[in-house]
Amino acid sequence: METTTERMLSTHPQRPATHLGAVAACLVACRECEAACTLCADACLGEQDVAHLRQCIRLCLGCADVCAATERIVARQAAPDAQLWSLALEACARACRVCADECRAHEGCHAHCRICREACENCERACRNVLSAYPGGGAARGAH
Amino acid sequence: METTTERMLSTHPQRPATHLGAVAACLVACRECEAACTLCADACLGEQDVAHLRQCIRLCLGCADVCAATERIVARQAAPDAQLWSLALEACARACRVCADECRAHEGCHAHCRICREACENCERACRNVLSAYPGGGAARGAH
Amino acid sequence: METTTERMLSTHPQRPATHLGAVAACLVACRECEAACTLCADACLGEQDVAHLRQCIRLCLGCADVCAATERIVARQAAPDAQLWSLALEACARACRVCADECRAHEGCHAHCRICREACENCERACRNVLSAYPGGGAARGAH
Amino acid sequence: METTTERMLSTHPQRPATHLGAVAACLVACRECEAACTLCADACLGEQDVAHLRQCIRLCLGCADVCAATERIVARQAAPDAQLWSLALEACARACRVCADECRAHEGCHAHCRICREACENCERACRNVLSAYPGGGAARGAH
């Protein structure tokens, strides 16, 4: 069954000619990761060992902000700039990677860190899938 | 099956004592609405009749921004301010309502406007469900 | 001397017929408050007494998100919805008020909390000025 | 006279050991550019020749989102990830560049495009200044 995001993309006048599924999966992964990171940062703030979770909180907050911006960049379908598209996806994949690494260090104690780590890894993968699908950046895609 | 958001909420040290499902549904609806509105604005920009879609674009952009902020306010679980919680949810419900009304006017011509209208209506409903669940605002919820 | 925001507003095809200065001041105050709150949350996370600053961090993060959304709502000049405009400004003023109150409790120990409190108070005032200037909401303004 | 942002940075427990002025200037430039782009997109939507301004609107919206995320990444002072810091600043500089180039094409007709172009150029410069100041990325800075 198509997701709402896939339906939105497939009714867009400049919809992706190829790889629509990878773009849709990236959009969904970005916002699930943003949500997981926002909730994980807040949960960490409520833990007794908050002093040990400072870096986790910061990386979660940063990852949430980068995911939010990347989703919006990738959502805009018409004639994107190849270089911006690539840099945004690379930045997002990197933010997810460093956040996942930090969350892993705490997932033995805090289940929310484990769930957040999974969301980050999923988002990193989804961003890299789009980067692979459009090696020349979004411009190739937008040129149809 | 629990969504990622429900799992995140249920592992939060200050998780909602009641109505966790309504809160989770609101968080999910806010981000699906943000995504639909971002995509609808971009799709409208690509339509031939863009000049007739100006107001739709503006309302979609505004609705996306309010949904994004509301999701973050509602996601922060510990000791929220009752008045801020209520105002944010009311603002979000209102942004969804006016955007849905405008999108309905164009859904005969543009399928993306119909899908976006449905996402807005779903988000308005989810926000009002949380407002009903916590008539005194989030503070009651945070007080457990 | 005009600020960049005033120049942008005065070259907008649907610029405010009246109270352009109050609208511009509100936009500037929202983004200065967003920045101060983002920095204060990060500074609090770096303090030794981070465990006493949890609520300050959460309120700062929430205030930053509400300020960012409100700036964007107020920036969109044409035919705004009166009720959304008012609710967003009320939510922003409230977020600033609760954040300022919390920051005040810590400003004896942390200078960044004092500077952030001032930015919050300034933003609350700027939002209320716009609410007073357009008692019927933005719609009156947009109707010229 | 110090700006609020400089005062916030200089009272941060992990304030930059060097180049505080460049970091502060980048934060200010990011938010001024976000505001200019948000207003320029809205102004373009109100122009008679909106059909010729579609790409300008999209690039302004994207630039605003990237500037907002970059400001938040740069604002977080403690132990930033060098690679994320660099990618975010590169993405922001690129978003500003493509938006400035598009705005220049319309500035003969629309003064808001000229002011927005100036804000984009200023932000690109401020991002590149920070990249030059910390050739190894933010990690060197965070290591003091």
XYZ file of N, CA, C and O in Angstrom, chain C residues 66-140:
300
model
N 8.953 27.648 19.008
C 7.760 28.480 18.823
C 8.128 29.817 18.179
O 7.429 30.296 17.280
N 9.242 30.402 18.605
C 9.685 31.670 17.999
C 9.945 31.488 16.499
O 9.569 32.350 15.693
N 10.598 30.387 16.136
C 10.917 30.151 14.722
C 9.645 30.051 13.890
O 9.542 30.642 12.813
N 8.662 29.302 14.376
C 7.408 29.148 13.628
C 6.640 30.463 13.575
O 6.075 30.825 12.539
N 6.626 31.184 14.689
C 5.873 32.443 14.731
C 6.480 33.459 13.767
O 5.756 34.164 13.061
N 7.797 33.514 13.727
C 8.425 34.451 12.786
C 7.937 34.154 11.366
O 7.606 35.064 10.608
N 7.881 32.887 11.006
C 7.481 32.555 9.639
C 6.005 32.863 9.378
O 5.647 33.315 8.288
N 5.166 32.632 10.381
C 3.743 32.962 10.219
C 3.562 34.473 10.031
O 2.824 34.927 9.147
N 4.248 35.240 10.866
C 4.089 36.696 10.809
C 4.730 37.261 9.536
O 4.280 38.269 8.994
N 5.771 36.584 9.043
C 6.454 37.077 7.844
C 5.569 36.993 6.600
O 5.724 37.788 5.673
N 4.660 36.024 6.580
C 3.826 35.870 5.379
C 2.733 36.932 5.404
O 1.826 36.880 6.218
N 2.838 37.859 4.456
C 2.104 39.124 4.556
C 0.707 39.131 3.957
O -0.107 39.975 4.293
N 0.409 38.256 3.041
C -0.839 38.430 2.296
C -1.976 37.638 2.910
O -1.879 36.425 3.085
N -3.043 38.352 3.214
C -4.295 37.721 3.633
C -4.107 36.622 4.669
O -4.572 35.506 4.501
N -3.446 36.924 5.761
C -3.298 35.904 6.796
C -4.642 35.629 7.465
O -5.551 36.450 7.422
N -4.745 34.462 8.053
C -5.935 34.121 8.824
C -5.839 34.777 10.201
O -4.868 34.574 10.931
N -6.852 35.558 10.551
C -6.809 36.348 11.781
C -6.610 35.468 13.016
O -5.838 35.794 13.920
N -7.307 34.347 13.030
C -7.268 33.510 14.234
C -5.899 32.819 14.378
O -5.357 32.740 15.490
N -5.349 32.346 13.278
C -4.038 31.703 13.336
C -2.966 32.693 13.753
O -2.122 32.408 14.607
N -3.015 33.848 13.139
C -2.083 34.932 13.471
C -2.119 35.214 14.980
O -1.080 35.253 15.654
N -3.317 35.362 15.536
C -3.436 35.675 16.965
C -2.958 34.522 17.839
O -2.243 34.731 18.826
N -3.365 33.300 17.498
C -2.963 32.148 18.314
C -1.447 31.966 18.296
O -0.837 31.657 19.326
N -0.837 32.154 17.131
C 0.618 31.988 17.045
C 1.330 33.036 17.898
O 2.277 32.718 18.632
N 0.868 34.281 17.815
C 1.503 35.336 18.613
C 1.265 35.118 20.108
O 2.153 35.350 20.934
N 0.074 34.656 20.460
C -0.221 34.360 21.880
C 0.663 33.205 22.368
O 1.181 33.237 23.484
N 0.794 32.173 21.548
C 1.632 31.033 21.939
C 3.081 31.477 22.114
O 3.765 31.063 23.063
N 3.540 32.343 21.209
C 4.923 32.805 21.283
C 5.139 33.657 22.534
O 6.132 33.481 23.248
N 4.215 34.566 22.791
C 4.330 35.408 23.987
C 4.340 34.541 25.247
O 5.100 34.785 26.190
N 3.521 33.494 25.258
C 3.470 32.600 26.419
C 4.777 31.808 26.572
O 5.307 31.668 27.678
N 5.278 31.278 25.467
C 6.538 30.524 25.521
C 7.664 31.410 26.058
O 8.490 30.964 26.865
N 7.687 32.664 25.607
C 8.709 33.610 26.077
C 8.550 33.891 27.572
O 9.533 33.986 28.305
N 7.314 34.035 28.010
C 7.040 34.351 29.429
C 7.522 33.220 30.338
O 8.238 33.441 31.315
N 7.151 31.968 30.022
C 7.537 30.868 30.918
C 9.056 30.632 30.852
O 9.671 30.273 31.862
N 9.646 30.854 29.704
C 11.097 30.685 29.597
C 11.819 31.782 30.386
O 12.792 31.511 31.096
N 11.327 33.010 30.261
C 11.946 34.122 30.996
C 11.857 33.882 32.504
O 12.820 34.119 33.244
N 10.721 33.393 32.962
C 10.557 33.147 34.401
C 11.544 32.098 34.899
O 12.105 32.223 35.993
N 11.726 31.044 34.105
C 12.660 29.996 34.515
C 14.113 30.502 34.467
O 14.902 30.228 35.372
N 14.445 31.220 33.396
C 15.811 31.751 33.271
C 16.141 32.698 34.430
O 17.275 32.713 34.913
N 15.151 33.470 34.856
C 15.418 34.411 35.943
C 15.904 33.678 37.198
O 16.775 34.180 37.927
N 15.374 32.496 37.433
C 15.756 31.717 38.621
C 17.227 31.299 38.595
O 17.786 30.934 39.637
N 17.841 31.339 37.428
C 19.230 30.884 37.315
C 20.199 32.007 36.968
O 21.397 31.769 36.851
N 19.701 33.225 36.806
C 20.572 34.255 36.248
C 21.621 34.756 37.246
O 22.612 35.357 36.831
N 21.399 34.476 38.535
C 22.445 34.812 39.503
C 23.689 33.958 39.291
O 24.817 34.422 39.495
N 23.495 32.729 38.871
C 24.630 31.808 38.648
C 25.151 31.852 37.217
O 26.336 31.623 36.992
N 24.267 32.086 36.272
C 24.664 31.924 34.870
C 24.267 33.158 34.049
O 23.077 33.416 33.845
N 25.275 33.872 33.562
C 25.020 35.094 32.802
C 24.215 34.812 31.539
O 23.407 35.647 31.108
N 24.418 33.624 30.942
C 23.654 33.349 29.714
C 22.158 33.272 29.998
O 21.347 33.594 29.122
N 21.780 32.861 31.196
C 20.356 32.848 31.535
C 19.796 34.271 31.643
O 18.644 34.515 31.287
N 20.615 35.200 32.107
C 20.146 36.584 32.193
C 19.946 37.171 30.792
O 18.915 37.793 30.495
N 20.912 36.952 29.912
C 20.805 37.501 28.555
C 19.620 36.854 27.828
O 18.862 37.526 27.118
N 19.439 35.571 28.032
C 18.313 34.879 27.418
C 16.983 35.399 27.970
O 16.032 35.599 27.220
N 16.935 35.643 29.274
C 15.700 36.174 29.877
C 15.344 37.515 29.244
O 14.178 37.792 28.940
N 16.361 38.363 29.033
C 16.104 39.660 28.401
C 15.568 39.491 26.973
O 14.655 40.200 26.556
N 16.144 38.551 26.237
C 15.679 38.314 24.857
C 14.237 37.812 24.853
O 13.435 38.191 23.988
N 13.899 36.953 25.824
C 12.525 36.450 25.931
C 11.553 37.572 26.253
O 10.463 37.659 25.677
N 11.938 38.420 27.208
C 11.049 39.523 27.584
C 10.846 40.486 26.418
O 9.751 40.988 26.189
N 11.914 40.731 25.683
C 11.823 41.608 24.517
C 10.881 41.006 23.469
O 10.071 41.704 22.855
N 10.973 39.704 23.269
C 10.145 39.049 22.253
C 8.687 39.009 22.693
O 7.783 39.236 21.883
N 8.452 38.728 23.976
C 7.073 38.741 24.466
C 6.436 40.113 24.208
O 5.316 40.209 23.710
N 7.191 41.174 24.515
C 6.704 42.545 24.320
C 6.415 42.810 22.840
O 5.375 43.372 22.485
N 7.332 42.374 21.974
C 7.162 42.620 20.531
C 5.938 41.878 19.989
O 5.208 42.406 19.131
N 5.696 40.665 20.478
C 4.496 39.919 20.050
C 3.234 40.629 20.529
O 2.253 40.752 19.784
N 3.251 41.086 21.776
C 2.055 41.764 22.309
C 1.812 43.094 21.589
O 0.656 43.493 21.384
N 2.883 43.755 21.187
C 2.707 44.999 20.412
C 1.975 44.733 19.100
O 1.112 45.517 18.694
N 2.313 43.647 18.435
C 1.628 43.333 17.172
C 0.185 42.944 17.454
O -0.733 43.351 16.723
N -0.035 42.185 18.511
C -1.419 41.827 18.874
C -2.249 43.080 19.158
O -3.423 43.149 18.769
N -1.651 44.081 19.809
C -2.374 45.331 20.086
C -2.603 46.133 18.813
O -3.639 46.780 18.648
N -1.632 46.106 17.913
C -1.732 46.901 16.688
C -2.845 46.379 15.778
O -3.474 47.143 15.043
N -3.072 45.070 15.837
C -4.110 44.454 14.992
C -5.077 43.695 15.879
O -5.039 42.457 15.936
N -5.966 44.408 16.564
C -6.834 43.734 17.540
C -7.688 42.643 16.889
O -8.024 41.657 17.531
N -7.989 42.799 15.610
C -8.795 41.775 14.943
C -7.948 40.686 14.325
O -8.441 39.873 13.551
N -6.659 40.693 14.632
C -5.754 39.721 14.015
C -5.210 40.264 12.714
O -5.532 41.390 12.300
N -4.391 39.482 12.054
C -3.724 39.924 10.846
C -4.674 40.193 9.694
O -4.317 40.865 8.732
N -5.893 39.669 9.775
C -6.804 39.783 8.639
C -7.089 41.239 8.305
O -7.105 41.634 7.142
N -7.284 42.051 9.362
C -7.533 43.474 9.158
C -6.368 44.065 8.366
O -6.555 44.798 7.402
